[in-house]
JSON list of C-alpha atoms in Angstrom, two decimals:
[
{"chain": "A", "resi": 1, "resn": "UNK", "atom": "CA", "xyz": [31.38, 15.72, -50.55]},
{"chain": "A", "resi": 2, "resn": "UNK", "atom": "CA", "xyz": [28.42, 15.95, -53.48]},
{"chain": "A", "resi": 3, "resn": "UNK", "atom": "CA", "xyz": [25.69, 17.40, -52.84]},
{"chain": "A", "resi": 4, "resn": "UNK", "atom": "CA", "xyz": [23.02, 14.55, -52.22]},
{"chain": "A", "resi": 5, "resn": "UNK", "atom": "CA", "xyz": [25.72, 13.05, -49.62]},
{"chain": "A", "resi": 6, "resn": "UNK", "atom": "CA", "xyz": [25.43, 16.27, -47.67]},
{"chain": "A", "resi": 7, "resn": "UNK", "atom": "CA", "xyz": [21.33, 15.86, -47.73]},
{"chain": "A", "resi": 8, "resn": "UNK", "atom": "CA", "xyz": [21.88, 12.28, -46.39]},
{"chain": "A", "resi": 9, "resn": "UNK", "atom": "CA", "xyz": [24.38, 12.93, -43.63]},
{"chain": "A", "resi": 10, "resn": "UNK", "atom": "CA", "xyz": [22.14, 15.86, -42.84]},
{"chain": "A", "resi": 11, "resn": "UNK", "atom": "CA", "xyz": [18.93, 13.54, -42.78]},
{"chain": "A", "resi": 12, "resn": "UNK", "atom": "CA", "xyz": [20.83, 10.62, -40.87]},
{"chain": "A", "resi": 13, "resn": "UNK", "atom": "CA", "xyz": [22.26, 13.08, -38.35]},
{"chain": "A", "resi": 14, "resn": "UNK", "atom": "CA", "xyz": [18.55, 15.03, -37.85]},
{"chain": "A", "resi": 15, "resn": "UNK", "atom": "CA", "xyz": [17.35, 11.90, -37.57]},
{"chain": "A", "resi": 16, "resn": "UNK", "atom": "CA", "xyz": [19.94, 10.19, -35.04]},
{"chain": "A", "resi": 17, "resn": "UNK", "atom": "CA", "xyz": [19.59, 13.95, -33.03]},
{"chain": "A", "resi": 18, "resn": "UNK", "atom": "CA", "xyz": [15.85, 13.35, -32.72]},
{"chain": "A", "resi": 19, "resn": "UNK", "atom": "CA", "xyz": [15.95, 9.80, -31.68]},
{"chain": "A", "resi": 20, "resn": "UNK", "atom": "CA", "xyz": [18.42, 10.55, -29.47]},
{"chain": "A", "resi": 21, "resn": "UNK", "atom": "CA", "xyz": [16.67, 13.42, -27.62]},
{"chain": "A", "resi": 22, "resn": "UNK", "atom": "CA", "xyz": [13.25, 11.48, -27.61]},
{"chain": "A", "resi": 23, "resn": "UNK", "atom": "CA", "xyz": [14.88, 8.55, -25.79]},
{"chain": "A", "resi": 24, "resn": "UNK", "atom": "CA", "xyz": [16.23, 10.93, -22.95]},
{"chain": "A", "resi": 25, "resn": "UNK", "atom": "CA", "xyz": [13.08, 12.51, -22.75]},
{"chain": "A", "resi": 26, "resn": "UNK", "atom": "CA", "xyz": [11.34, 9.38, -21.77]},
{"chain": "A", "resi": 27, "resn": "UNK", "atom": "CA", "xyz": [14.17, 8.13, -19.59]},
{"chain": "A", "resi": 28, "resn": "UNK", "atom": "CA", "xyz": [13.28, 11.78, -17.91]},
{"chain": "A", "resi": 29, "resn": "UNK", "atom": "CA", "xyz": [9.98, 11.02, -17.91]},
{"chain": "A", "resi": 30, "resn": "UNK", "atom": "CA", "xyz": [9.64, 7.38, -16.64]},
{"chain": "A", "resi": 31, "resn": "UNK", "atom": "CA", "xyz": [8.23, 8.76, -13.17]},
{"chain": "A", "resi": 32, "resn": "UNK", "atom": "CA", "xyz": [5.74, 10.97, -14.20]},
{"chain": "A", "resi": 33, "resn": "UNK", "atom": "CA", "xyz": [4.62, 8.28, -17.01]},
{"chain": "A", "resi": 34, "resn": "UNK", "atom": "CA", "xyz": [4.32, 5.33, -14.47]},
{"chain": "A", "resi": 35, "resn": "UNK", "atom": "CA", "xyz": [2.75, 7.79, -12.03]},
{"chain": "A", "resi": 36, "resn": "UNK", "atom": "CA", "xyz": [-0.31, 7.79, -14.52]},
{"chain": "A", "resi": 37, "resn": "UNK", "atom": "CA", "xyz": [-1.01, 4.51, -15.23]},
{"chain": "A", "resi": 38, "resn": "UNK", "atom": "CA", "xyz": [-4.70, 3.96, -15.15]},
{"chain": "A", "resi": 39, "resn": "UNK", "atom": "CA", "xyz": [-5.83, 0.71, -13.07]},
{"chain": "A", "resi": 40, "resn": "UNK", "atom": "CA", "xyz": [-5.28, -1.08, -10.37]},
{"chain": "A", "resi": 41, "resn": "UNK", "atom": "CA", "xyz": [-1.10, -0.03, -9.58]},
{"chain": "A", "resi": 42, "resn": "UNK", "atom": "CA", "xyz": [1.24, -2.81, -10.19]},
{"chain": "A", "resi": 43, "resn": "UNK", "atom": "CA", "xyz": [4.42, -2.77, -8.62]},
{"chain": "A", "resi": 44, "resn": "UNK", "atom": "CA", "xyz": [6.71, -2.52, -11.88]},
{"chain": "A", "resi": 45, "resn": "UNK", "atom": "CA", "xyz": [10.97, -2.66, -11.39]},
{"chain": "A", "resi": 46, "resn": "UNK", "atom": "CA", "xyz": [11.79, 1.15, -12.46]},
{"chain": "A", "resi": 47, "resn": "UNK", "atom": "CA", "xyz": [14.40, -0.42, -14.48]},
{"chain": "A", "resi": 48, "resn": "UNK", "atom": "CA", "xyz": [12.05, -2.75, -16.72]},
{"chain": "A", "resi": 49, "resn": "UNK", "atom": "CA", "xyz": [10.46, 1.14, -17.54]},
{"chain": "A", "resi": 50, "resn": "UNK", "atom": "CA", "xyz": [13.03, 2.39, -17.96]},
{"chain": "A", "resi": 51, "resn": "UNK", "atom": "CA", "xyz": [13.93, -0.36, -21.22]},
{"chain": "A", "resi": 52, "resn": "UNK", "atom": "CA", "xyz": [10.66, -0.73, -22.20]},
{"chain": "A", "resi": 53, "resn": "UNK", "atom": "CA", "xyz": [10.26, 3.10, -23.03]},
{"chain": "A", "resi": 54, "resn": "UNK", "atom": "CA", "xyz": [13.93, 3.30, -24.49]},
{"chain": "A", "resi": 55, "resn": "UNK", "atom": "CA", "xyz": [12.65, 0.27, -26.66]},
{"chain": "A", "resi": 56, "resn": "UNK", "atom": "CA", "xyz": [9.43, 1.65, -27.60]},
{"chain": "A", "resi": 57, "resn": "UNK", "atom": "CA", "xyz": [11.34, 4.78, -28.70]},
{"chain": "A", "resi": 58, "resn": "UNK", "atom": "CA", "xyz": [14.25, 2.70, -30.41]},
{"chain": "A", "resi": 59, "resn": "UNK", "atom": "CA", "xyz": [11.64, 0.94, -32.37]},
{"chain": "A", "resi": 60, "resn": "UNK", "atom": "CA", "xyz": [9.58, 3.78, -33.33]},
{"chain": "A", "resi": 61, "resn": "UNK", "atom": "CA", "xyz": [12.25, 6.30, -34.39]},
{"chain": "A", "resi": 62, "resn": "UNK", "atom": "CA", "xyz": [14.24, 3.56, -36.16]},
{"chain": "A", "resi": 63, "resn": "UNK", "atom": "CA", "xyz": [11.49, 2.38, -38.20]},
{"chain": "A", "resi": 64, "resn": "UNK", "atom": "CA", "xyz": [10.52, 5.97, -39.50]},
{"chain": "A", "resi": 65, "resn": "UNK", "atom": "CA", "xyz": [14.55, 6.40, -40.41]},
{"chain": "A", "resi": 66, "resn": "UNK", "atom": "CA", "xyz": [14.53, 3.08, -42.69]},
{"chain": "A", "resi": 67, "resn": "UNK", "atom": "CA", "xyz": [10.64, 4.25, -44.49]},
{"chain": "A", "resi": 68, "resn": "UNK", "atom": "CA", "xyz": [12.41, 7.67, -44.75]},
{"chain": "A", "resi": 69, "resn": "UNK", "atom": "CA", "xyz": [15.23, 5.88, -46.21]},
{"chain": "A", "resi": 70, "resn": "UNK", "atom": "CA", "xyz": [12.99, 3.40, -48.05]},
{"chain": "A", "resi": 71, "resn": "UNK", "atom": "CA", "xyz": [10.65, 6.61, -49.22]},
{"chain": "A", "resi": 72, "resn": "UNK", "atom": "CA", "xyz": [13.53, 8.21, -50.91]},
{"chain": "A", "resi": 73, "resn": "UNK", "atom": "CA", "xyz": [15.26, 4.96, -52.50]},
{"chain": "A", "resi": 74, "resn": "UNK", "atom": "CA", "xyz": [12.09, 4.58, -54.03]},
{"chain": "A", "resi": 75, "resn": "UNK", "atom": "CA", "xyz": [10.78, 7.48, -54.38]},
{"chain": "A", "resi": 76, "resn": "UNK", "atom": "CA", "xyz": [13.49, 8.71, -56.97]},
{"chain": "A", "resi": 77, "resn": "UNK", "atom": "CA", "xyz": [13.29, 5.39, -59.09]},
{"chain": "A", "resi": 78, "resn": "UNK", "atom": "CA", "xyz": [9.21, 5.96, -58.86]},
{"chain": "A", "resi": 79, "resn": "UNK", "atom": "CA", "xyz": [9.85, 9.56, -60.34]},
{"chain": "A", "resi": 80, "resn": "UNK", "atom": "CA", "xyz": [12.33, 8.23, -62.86]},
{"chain": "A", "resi": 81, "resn": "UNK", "atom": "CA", "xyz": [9.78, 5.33, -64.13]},
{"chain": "A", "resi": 82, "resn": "UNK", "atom": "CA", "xyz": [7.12, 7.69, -63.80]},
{"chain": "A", "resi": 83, "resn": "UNK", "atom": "CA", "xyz": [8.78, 10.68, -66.40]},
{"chain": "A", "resi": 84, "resn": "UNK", "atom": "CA", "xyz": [9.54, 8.36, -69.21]},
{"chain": "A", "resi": 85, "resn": "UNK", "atom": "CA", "xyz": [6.12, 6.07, -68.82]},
{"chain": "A", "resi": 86, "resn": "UNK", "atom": "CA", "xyz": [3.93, 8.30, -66.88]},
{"chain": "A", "resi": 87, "resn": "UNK", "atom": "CA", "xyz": [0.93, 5.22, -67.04]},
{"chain": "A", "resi": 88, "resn": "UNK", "atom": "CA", "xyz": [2.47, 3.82, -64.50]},
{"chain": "A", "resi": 89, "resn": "UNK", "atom": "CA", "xyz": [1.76, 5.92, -61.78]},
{"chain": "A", "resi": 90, "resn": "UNK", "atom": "CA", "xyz": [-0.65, 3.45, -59.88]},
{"chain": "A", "resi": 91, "resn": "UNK", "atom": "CA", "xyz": [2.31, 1.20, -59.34]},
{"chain": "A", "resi": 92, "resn": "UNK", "atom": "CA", "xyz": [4.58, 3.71, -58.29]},
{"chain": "A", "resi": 93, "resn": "UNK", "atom": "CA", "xyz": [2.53, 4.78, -55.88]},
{"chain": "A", "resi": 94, "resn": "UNK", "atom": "CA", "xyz": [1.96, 1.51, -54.47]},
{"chain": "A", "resi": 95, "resn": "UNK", "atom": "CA", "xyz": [5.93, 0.69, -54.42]},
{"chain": "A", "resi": 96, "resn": "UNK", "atom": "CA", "xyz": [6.01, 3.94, -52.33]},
{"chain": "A", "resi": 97, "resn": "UNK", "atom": "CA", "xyz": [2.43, 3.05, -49.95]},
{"chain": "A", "resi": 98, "resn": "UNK", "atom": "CA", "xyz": [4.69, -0.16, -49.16]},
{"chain": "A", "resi": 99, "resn": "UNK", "atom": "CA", "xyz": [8.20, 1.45, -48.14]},
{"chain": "A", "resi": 100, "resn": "UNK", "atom": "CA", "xyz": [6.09, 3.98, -46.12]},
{"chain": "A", "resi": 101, "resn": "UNK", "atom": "CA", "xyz": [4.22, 0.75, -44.32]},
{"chain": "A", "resi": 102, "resn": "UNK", "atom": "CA", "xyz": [7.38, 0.01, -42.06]},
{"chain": "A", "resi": 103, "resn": "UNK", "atom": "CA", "xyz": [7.02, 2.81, -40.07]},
{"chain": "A", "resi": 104, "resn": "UNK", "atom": "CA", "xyz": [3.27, 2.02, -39.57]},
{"chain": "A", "resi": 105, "resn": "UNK", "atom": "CA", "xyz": [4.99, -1.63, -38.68]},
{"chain": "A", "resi": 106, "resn": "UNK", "atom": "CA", "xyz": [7.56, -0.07, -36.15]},
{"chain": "A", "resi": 107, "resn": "UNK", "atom": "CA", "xyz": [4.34, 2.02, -34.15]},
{"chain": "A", "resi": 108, "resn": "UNK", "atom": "CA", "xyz": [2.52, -0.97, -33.95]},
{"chain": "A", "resi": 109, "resn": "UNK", "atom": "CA", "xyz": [5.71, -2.45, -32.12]},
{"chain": "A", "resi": 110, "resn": "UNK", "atom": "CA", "xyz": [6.25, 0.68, -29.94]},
{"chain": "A", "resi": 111, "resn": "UNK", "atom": "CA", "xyz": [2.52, 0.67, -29.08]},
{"chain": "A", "resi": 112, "resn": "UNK", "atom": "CA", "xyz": [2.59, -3.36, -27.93]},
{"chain": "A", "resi": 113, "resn": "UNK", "atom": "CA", "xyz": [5.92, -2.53, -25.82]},
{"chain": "A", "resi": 114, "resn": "UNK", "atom": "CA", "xyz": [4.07, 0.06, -24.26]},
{"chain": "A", "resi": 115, "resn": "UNK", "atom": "CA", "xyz": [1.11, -2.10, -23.81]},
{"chain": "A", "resi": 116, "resn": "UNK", "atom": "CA", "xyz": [2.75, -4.75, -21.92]},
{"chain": "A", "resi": 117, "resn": "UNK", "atom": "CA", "xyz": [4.19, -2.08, -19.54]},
{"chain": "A", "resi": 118, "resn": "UNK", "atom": "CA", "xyz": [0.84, -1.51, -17.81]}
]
């Protein structure tokens, strides 16, 4: 194996570990969540929690693996463009604020999922 496939199966399998554990952490902690709610207490199927935190958690954790994925795509063409015309750092960094903006898109998601639980 080279050397940058090594970073990325590390990255992929850090990131897969930490998705992983934060979805059985709030499987765990479906009780204790639902137990908090503020309002008047709605009688919610535990199994509807359940999905709807293992979906809020899918979506956020996904979405930061593609930006990270995005980020470093284009990231190293940025850094390329950038070291033989270095004027064009404004649109670099743009290119790079936009692969960034899908995991702003995917906490949005988690956040509405939540939401709707109660």
């Amino acid at each position: 194996m080279k050397i940058e496939t090594r970073w990325i199966f590390g990255l992929v399998t850090l990131t897969g570990v930490t998705v992983g554990a934060a979805c059985i952490a709030l499987l765990l902690a479906w009780p204790a969540l639902a137990a908090t709610a503020v309002g008047t207490p709605v009688a919610v199927d535990p199994g509807v929690l359940r999905w709807g935190f293992a979906s809020a958690a899918a979506a956020a954790g996904l979405a930061a693996l593609g930006a990270g994925y995005a980020v470093a795509q284009v990231g190293t063409a940025a850094l390329g463009a950038l070291a033989e015309k270095p004027d064009l750092f404004g649109r670099a960094l743009v290119i790079v604020g936009l692969a960034e903006g899908i995991a702003i898109y995917g906490l949005i998601v988690a956040i509405l999922v939540l939401n709707r639980l109660g």
